[in-house]
Short mmCIF file of C-alpha atoms and ligand atoms in Angstrom, two decimals:
data_model
loop_
_atom_site.label_atom_id
_atom_site.label_comp_id
_atom_site.label_asym_id
_atom_site.label_seq_id
_atom_site.Cartn_x
_atom_site.Cartn_y
_atom_site.Cartn_z
CA MET E 49 -54.09 -40.59 -101.78
CA LEU E 50 -56.33 -42.94 -100.75
CA THR E 51 -55.00 -46.32 -99.06
CA THR E 52 -57.18 -49.04 -100.88
CA TYR E 53 -56.84 -52.45 -99.73
CA LYS E 54 -57.93 -56.10 -99.74
CA MET E 55 -60.03 -57.95 -96.99
CA ALA E 56 -56.94 -60.30 -96.54
CA ASP E 57 -55.24 -56.61 -94.92
CA LEU E 58 -58.34 -56.40 -92.33
CA LYS E 59 -56.65 -59.29 -90.89
CA PRO E 60 -59.79 -60.72 -88.81
CA ASN E 61 -59.08 -63.16 -86.12
CA HIS E 62 -62.35 -63.27 -84.07
CA PHE E 63 -64.83 -64.97 -87.05
CA LEU E 64 -64.09 -66.94 -90.05
CA TRP E 65 -63.99 -65.56 -93.46
CA ARG E 66 -62.96 -66.67 -97.02
CA MET E 67 -63.87 -64.87 -100.92
CA GLU E 68 -66.45 -66.03 -103.38
CA GLY E 69 -65.27 -64.32 -106.04
CA ASP E 70 -66.12 -60.55 -105.29
CA VAL E 71 -68.15 -61.78 -102.03
CA ALA E 72 -66.47 -62.08 -98.66
CA VAL E 73 -68.48 -65.07 -96.76
CA ILE E 74 -68.27 -64.24 -92.51
CA LYS E 75 -69.26 -66.78 -90.20
CA LEU E 76 -69.17 -66.63 -86.36
CA ASP E 77 -66.98 -69.70 -85.03
CA ARG E 78 -68.51 -70.36 -81.63
CA PRO E 79 -70.48 -73.20 -83.08
CA ASP E 80 -70.36 -75.11 -79.53
CA ARG E 81 -72.77 -72.13 -78.34
CA LYS E 82 -74.25 -71.34 -80.99
CA ASN E 83 -72.23 -68.67 -82.36
CA PRO E 84 -72.63 -65.97 -79.70
CA LEU E 85 -70.99 -62.19 -80.02
CA THR E 86 -67.79 -61.48 -77.71
CA PHE E 87 -66.47 -58.17 -76.70
CA GLU E 88 -63.88 -59.02 -79.40
CA SER E 89 -66.15 -60.15 -82.44
CA TYR E 90 -68.12 -57.11 -81.78
CA ILE E 91 -65.25 -54.92 -82.34
CA GLU E 92 -63.70 -56.66 -85.07
CA LEU E 93 -66.96 -56.92 -87.20
CA ARG E 94 -67.66 -53.20 -86.56
CA ASP E 95 -64.30 -52.05 -87.71
CA THR E 96 -64.62 -54.56 -90.72
CA PHE E 97 -67.68 -53.20 -91.66
CA ARG E 98 -66.17 -49.84 -91.69
CA ASN E 99 -63.11 -50.70 -93.81
CA LEU E 100 -64.75 -52.61 -96.32
CA ALA E 101 -65.94 -49.77 -97.99
CA TYR E 102 -62.21 -49.20 -98.96
CA ALA E 103 -61.57 -53.28 -99.65
CA ASP E 104 -60.94 -53.25 -103.68
CA ASP E 105 -61.92 -57.12 -103.62
CA VAL E 106 -65.39 -56.85 -102.13
CA ASN E 107 -68.19 -55.89 -103.45
CA ALA E 108 -70.71 -57.52 -101.28
CA VAL E 109 -70.75 -59.61 -97.76
CA VAL E 110 -72.77 -62.80 -96.50
CA ILE E 111 -72.94 -63.25 -93.09
CA ALA E 112 -73.43 -67.01 -92.66
CA PRO E 113 -74.38 -69.61 -89.77
CA ASN E 114 -71.80 -71.93 -88.75
CA GLU E 115 -73.06 -75.79 -88.09
CA GLY E 116 -76.85 -74.79 -88.18
CA ASN E 117 -76.86 -71.31 -85.86
CA TYR E 118 -76.74 -67.91 -86.88
CA CYS E 119 -75.72 -66.04 -83.42
CA SER E 120 -77.16 -66.78 -80.26
CA GLY E 121 -76.36 -62.79 -79.13
CA GLY E 122 -73.94 -61.36 -76.88
CA ASP E 123 -72.21 -64.31 -75.29
CA VAL E 124 -74.07 -64.34 -71.35
CA HIS E 125 -70.74 -65.69 -69.51
CA ASP E 126 -68.28 -62.99 -71.18
CA ILE E 127 -70.63 -60.14 -71.88
CA ILE E 128 -74.04 -60.09 -70.35
CA GLY E 129 -72.78 -61.34 -67.36
CA PRO E 130 -70.11 -58.80 -66.59
CA LEU E 131 -72.94 -55.76 -67.70
CA VAL E 132 -74.80 -55.92 -64.35
CA SER E 133 -71.56 -55.18 -62.12
CA MET E 134 -70.59 -52.20 -64.95
CA ASP E 135 -70.92 -48.40 -63.79
CA MET E 136 -73.08 -45.91 -66.62
CA LYS E 137 -69.83 -45.05 -68.01
CA ASP E 138 -69.00 -48.51 -68.92
CA LEU E 139 -72.07 -49.52 -69.73
CA LEU E 140 -72.47 -46.63 -72.33
CA LYS E 141 -69.55 -47.12 -73.54
CA PHE E 142 -70.78 -51.11 -74.26
CA THR E 143 -74.24 -50.06 -75.97
CA ARG E 144 -72.57 -47.37 -78.06
CA MET E 145 -69.80 -49.66 -79.37
CA THR E 146 -73.04 -52.67 -79.96
CA GLY E 147 -74.89 -49.79 -81.79
CA ASP E 148 -71.56 -48.77 -83.71
CA LEU E 149 -71.99 -52.71 -85.64
CA VAL E 150 -75.21 -51.47 -86.85
CA LYS E 151 -74.15 -48.01 -87.77
CA ALA E 152 -71.14 -49.66 -89.41
CA MET E 153 -73.36 -52.31 -91.38
CA ILE E 154 -75.65 -49.79 -92.03
CA ASN E 155 -72.95 -47.32 -93.52
CA CYS E 156 -71.00 -49.94 -95.48
CA SER E 157 -71.32 -49.32 -99.22
CA LYS E 158 -71.50 -52.44 -99.77
CA PRO E 159 -74.66 -55.02 -99.88
CA ILE E 160 -74.94 -57.32 -96.97
CA ILE E 161 -76.94 -60.58 -97.27
CA SER E 162 -77.75 -62.61 -94.06
CA ALA E 163 -78.34 -66.04 -94.49
CA VAL E 164 -80.35 -67.31 -91.45
CA ASP E 165 -80.30 -70.70 -90.13
CA GLY E 166 -81.04 -72.05 -85.95
CA ILE E 167 -80.23 -69.71 -83.99
CA SER E 168 -80.69 -66.07 -84.65
CA VAL E 169 -81.18 -63.98 -81.11
CA GLY E 170 -80.68 -61.00 -79.30
CA ALA E 171 -77.44 -58.86 -80.89
CA GLY E 172 -77.89 -61.64 -83.28
CA ALA E 173 -81.10 -60.83 -84.58
CA ILE E 174 -80.13 -57.49 -84.77
CA MET E 175 -77.17 -58.06 -87.22
CA ALA E 176 -79.42 -59.87 -89.45
CA MET E 177 -82.05 -57.31 -89.58
CA ALA E 178 -79.25 -54.60 -90.56
CA SER E 179 -78.14 -56.51 -93.12
CA ASP E 180 -79.79 -55.57 -96.71
CA MET E 181 -81.63 -58.70 -97.31
CA ARG E 182 -82.17 -62.17 -95.24
CA LEU E 183 -82.39 -65.65 -96.32
CA ALA E 184 -83.73 -69.06 -93.95
CA THR E 185 -84.04 -71.83 -93.39
CA PRO E 186 -87.36 -73.20 -92.00
CA GLU E 187 -85.34 -74.11 -89.06
CA ALA E 188 -84.68 -70.46 -88.15
CA LYS E 189 -85.61 -68.87 -84.94
CA THR E 190 -85.43 -65.49 -84.84
CA ALA E 191 -85.84 -63.57 -81.14
CA PHE E 192 -85.28 -59.52 -79.91
CA LEU E 193 -85.38 -61.24 -76.96
CA PHE E 194 -84.05 -57.97 -74.64
CA THR E 195 -87.10 -58.07 -72.44
CA ARG E 196 -86.37 -61.79 -71.50
CA VAL E 197 -83.20 -60.57 -69.61
CA GLY E 198 -84.85 -57.27 -68.28
CA LEU E 199 -83.94 -54.99 -71.33
CA ALA E 200 -85.82 -52.49 -73.58
CA GLY E 201 -86.69 -54.13 -76.37
CA CYS E 202 -84.95 -51.04 -78.19
CA ASP E 203 -81.64 -52.13 -78.51
CA MET E 204 -79.11 -51.42 -81.53
CA GLY E 205 -81.56 -49.48 -83.75
CA ALA E 206 -84.27 -52.48 -83.42
CA CYS E 207 -87.18 -49.61 -82.67
CA ALA E 208 -86.51 -47.85 -85.88
CA MET E 209 -85.71 -51.11 -87.93
CA LEU E 210 -87.71 -54.03 -87.34
CA PRO E 211 -91.59 -51.61 -87.82
CA ARG E 212 -89.81 -51.08 -91.21
CA ILE E 213 -89.62 -54.14 -91.98
CA ILE E 214 -92.41 -55.79 -90.76
CA GLY E 215 -94.55 -52.79 -89.49
CA GLN E 216 -95.61 -51.64 -86.04
CA GLY E 217 -98.12 -53.95 -84.66
CA ARG E 218 -96.02 -57.15 -85.54
CA ALA E 219 -92.80 -54.81 -84.57
CA ALA E 220 -94.37 -53.98 -81.15
CA GLU E 221 -95.35 -58.09 -80.32
CA LEU E 222 -91.94 -59.21 -80.97
CA LEU E 223 -90.30 -56.47 -79.24
CA TYR E 224 -92.46 -56.62 -75.96
CA THR E 225 -92.54 -60.28 -75.56
CA GLY E 226 -89.25 -61.53 -76.65
CA ARG E 227 -91.22 -64.05 -78.68
CA SER E 228 -89.22 -66.10 -81.44
CA MET E 229 -90.69 -65.98 -84.95
CA SER E 230 -90.59 -68.54 -87.08
CA ALA E 231 -88.78 -68.59 -90.66
CA GLU E 232 -92.48 -69.23 -92.05
CA GLU E 233 -93.81 -65.76 -90.19
CA GLY E 234 -90.96 -63.95 -90.73
CA TYR E 235 -90.93 -64.66 -94.92
CA SER E 236 -94.40 -63.90 -94.80
CA TRP E 237 -94.34 -60.79 -93.48
CA GLY E 238 -91.31 -59.79 -95.80
CA TYR E 239 -88.78 -59.70 -93.11
CA PHE E 240 -87.33 -62.83 -95.07
CA ASN E 241 -86.54 -62.61 -99.10
CA ALA E 242 -86.36 -66.35 -100.03
CA MET E 243 -86.14 -69.83 -98.00
CA SER E 244 -83.51 -72.19 -98.32
CA THR E 245 -82.45 -75.62 -97.13
CA SER E 246 -79.87 -75.58 -94.34
CA GLU E 247 -77.22 -77.47 -97.01
CA GLU E 248 -78.00 -74.93 -99.66
CA ILE E 249 -78.37 -71.47 -97.35
CA GLU E 250 -74.66 -70.54 -97.86
CA SER E 251 -74.33 -71.22 -101.24
CA ALA E 252 -77.91 -69.49 -102.28
CA ALA E 253 -76.78 -66.37 -100.46
CA VAL E 254 -73.58 -66.29 -102.44
CA THR E 255 -75.57 -66.50 -105.58
CA MET E 256 -77.85 -63.73 -104.67
CA ALA E 257 -74.98 -61.47 -103.84
CA GLN E 258 -72.79 -62.51 -107.15
CA ARG E 259 -75.93 -61.72 -109.21
CA ILE E 260 -75.76 -58.00 -107.42
CA THR E 261 -72.27 -57.92 -108.24
CA ALA E 262 -72.40 -58.84 -111.60
CA GLY E 263 -74.38 -55.20 -112.04
CA PRO E 264 -72.91 -51.77 -111.57
CA ASN E 265 -71.41 -51.58 -108.26
CA PHE E 266 -70.96 -48.14 -107.83
CA ALA E 267 -74.22 -47.23 -108.49
CA HIS E 268 -75.15 -50.62 -106.10
CA GLY E 269 -72.98 -48.51 -103.26
CA ILE E 270 -75.33 -45.20 -104.09
CA THR E 271 -79.01 -47.05 -103.95
CA LYS E 272 -77.65 -48.58 -100.39
CA THR E 273 -76.99 -45.30 -99.05
CA GLN E 274 -80.16 -44.06 -100.59
CA LEU E 275 -81.97 -46.58 -99.20
CA ASN E 276 -81.19 -46.23 -95.50
CA GLN E 277 -80.62 -42.22 -95.73
CA GLU E 278 -84.14 -41.74 -97.00
CA TRP E 279 -85.81 -43.14 -94.19
CA ASN E 280 -85.58 -39.53 -92.58
CA MET E 281 -86.37 -37.64 -95.50
CA GLY E 282 -89.67 -36.25 -96.56
CA LEU E 283 -90.72 -37.35 -100.20
CA ASP E 284 -89.17 -33.47 -101.83
CA GLN E 285 -85.96 -33.74 -100.18
CA ALA E 286 -85.54 -38.03 -101.24
CA ILE E 287 -86.12 -37.02 -104.49
CA GLU E 288 -84.02 -34.04 -104.98
CA ALA E 289 -80.77 -36.06 -103.18
CA GLU E 290 -81.90 -39.09 -105.83
CA ALA E 291 -81.76 -36.38 -108.44
CA GLN E 292 -77.99 -35.78 -107.60
CA ALA E 293 -76.96 -38.99 -106.67
CA GLN E 294 -78.19 -40.83 -110.05
CA ALA E 295 -76.60 -37.69 -111.73
CA ILE E 296 -73.24 -39.10 -110.17
CA CYS E 297 -74.25 -42.75 -111.71
CA MET E 298 -74.48 -41.14 -114.93
CA GLN E 299 -71.20 -40.15 -115.29
CA THR E 300 -69.90 -43.64 -114.70
CA LYS E 301 -68.23 -45.90 -117.14
CA ASP E 302 -70.98 -48.77 -116.10
CA PHE E 303 -73.69 -46.28 -117.72
CA GLU E 304 -71.86 -45.75 -120.86
CA ARG E 305 -71.33 -49.37 -121.22
CA ALA E 306 -74.71 -50.43 -120.50
CA TYR E 307 -75.99 -47.67 -122.85
CA ASN E 308 -73.68 -49.04 -125.27
CA ALA E 309 -74.03 -52.71 -125.23
CA PHE E 310 -77.95 -51.83 -125.50
CA VAL E 311 -77.27 -50.27 -128.66
CA ALA E 312 -75.13 -52.95 -129.48
CA LYS E 313 -78.07 -55.87 -128.31
CA GLU E 314 -75.05 -57.15 -125.94
CA LYS E 315 -74.98 -58.02 -122.25
CA PRO E 316 -73.46 -55.04 -120.18
CA VAL E 317 -70.24 -55.90 -118.19
CA PHE E 318 -69.92 -53.41 -115.46
CA GLU E 319 -66.62 -52.56 -114.09
CA GLY E 320 -67.90 -51.30 -110.68
CA ALA E 321 -66.95 -47.05 -111.89
C1 LIG T 656 -82.10 -69.99 -77.30
C2 LIG T 656 -80.91 -70.43 -77.17
C3 LIG T 656 -79.92 -69.25 -77.98
C4 LIG T 656 -80.47 -71.61 -78.16
O1 LIG T 656 -81.40 -72.48 -77.09
P1 LIG T 656 -81.07 -74.23 -77.24
O2 LIG T 656 -81.34 -74.42 -78.75
O3 LIG T 656 -82.26 -75.01 -76.56
O4 LIG T 656 -79.66 -74.59 -77.03
P2 LIG T 656 -78.80 -74.40 -75.75
O5 LIG T 656 -78.94 -75.58 -75.03
O6 LIG T 656 -79.49 -73.80 -74.18
O7 LIG T 656 -77.43 -74.07 -76.06
C5 LIG T 656 -76.63 -74.50 -76.61
C6 LIG T 656 -75.26 -74.16 -75.71
O8 LIG T 656 -75.17 -72.99 -76.03
C7 LIG T 656 -74.72 -72.09 -74.76
N1 LIG T 656 -75.01 -70.76 -75.51
C8 LIG T 656 -76.32 -70.33 -75.98
N2 LIG T 656 -76.12 -69.12 -76.25
C9 LIG T 656 -75.43 -68.67 -75.41
C10 LIG T 656 -74.61 -67.31 -75.57
N3 LIG T 656 -75.63 -66.33 -75.74
N4 LIG T 656 -73.52 -67.14 -74.80
C11 LIG T 656 -73.23 -68.08 -74.40
N5 LIG T 656 -73.21 -69.57 -74.64
C12 LIG T 656 -74.23 -69.47 -75.01
C13 LIG T 656 -75.52 -72.91 -73.60
O9 LIG T 656 -75.37 -72.37 -72.75
C14 LIG T 656 -74.92 -74.18 -74.00
O10 LIG T 656 -73.95 -74.37 -73.29
P3 LIG T 656 -74.05 -75.82 -72.54
O11 LIG T 656 -74.17 -77.05 -73.43
O12 LIG T 656 -72.53 -75.58 -72.28
O13 LIG T 656 -74.79 -75.76 -71.59
C15 LIG T 656 -80.31 -69.98 -75.49
O14 LIG T 656 -79.18 -71.01 -75.49
C16 LIG T 656 -80.81 -68.99 -75.20
O15 LIG T 656 -81.22 -68.58 -74.68
N6 LIG T 656 -79.37 -68.27 -74.82
C17 LIG T 656 -79.23 -66.70 -74.16
C18 LIG T 656 -79.52 -66.10 -75.33
C19 LIG T 656 -79.51 -64.67 -74.97
O16 LIG T 656 -79.66 -64.30 -73.81
N7 LIG T 656 -78.71 -63.70 -75.76
C20 LIG T 656 -77.97 -62.34 -75.01
C21 LIG T 656 -78.89 -61.39 -75.55
S1 LIG T 656 -79.03 -59.87 -74.96
C22 LIG T 656 -77.62 -59.71 -76.57
O17 LIG T 656 -77.63 -60.19 -77.71
C23 LIG T 656 -77.00 -58.35 -76.51
C24 LIG T 656 -76.54 -57.64 -76.15
C25 LIG T 656 -76.20 -55.91 -76.36
C26 LIG T 656 -76.63 -54.54 -75.65
C27 LIG T 656 -77.37 -54.45 -74.77
C28 LIG T 656 -77.66 -55.40 -73.85
C29 LIG T 656 -77.83 -56.26 -73.99
O18 LIG T 656 -77.39 -57.34 -74.90
#
């Protein structure tokens, strides 16, 4: 039998988390350094997103800022420094591990919303980008600054994801120069879905997540899968994939509940299957 469990069973130690109803709110916990990622937090986030599919109590995730900043990327002292003297085998192990965090977020069947305040750079910017939706405060500064540390802009899927969100030319500029994208630019380019204040961004993201999780969560999982898998499909293949996916959704009780509620002129109550 497939094991099912709750968010608490995942026992994360390297980031903060709490539940807001069926929304898991997680945040990095190094506010004095603007919340960089350590080896441990990368791995724990990767494993958490991998396992969230089986957490019965979680229908969506919010990645929130901590003390005014989202994430300052890989920890320069604990991670970036040691990379300079690593051999190719270990470097590849590291870059694949960081890429696996993005894969885990994309493949996680629960919607992920990032609430971006203050600094969101390097791997932090990628984590926000790999989320389904993003909110920002006017203070949000987003930079894919790999080029500024002598590396290529194509890290953790950036060259695949960013052009799809903001367009090829804008993505090229940000990835070549490493310059900061302001919140205003990000909003006008469609990178950010909505704006909020520092005081309210976390609750705004939770409210947005709960508005989604009040809907048919099994079907939302299908939507997320198709949104991400159809990148690589031609239209014929996408339409067939959606035909199969929708036929599966039509077998759920949630679909029947929505139909019955419509006929009875009532609001449907979804149960996630
Ligand atoms: C732009 C900054 C993030 C913020 O600038 P500013 O607002 O002026 O704040 P500071 O005074 O610089 O920072 C406050 C303190 O935090 C420390 N700090 C900031 N970022 C980090 C970090 N990433 N790691 C460790 N510590 C950090 C900073 O040193 C200050 O501490 P003290 O008060 O003790 O001096 C700016 O800080 C900045 O540019 N930071 C570095 C950002 C960076 O280079 N991140 C890594 C990019 S690469 C990456 O994310 C991931 C990968 C993974 C995969 C493959 C390859 C490479 O990298």
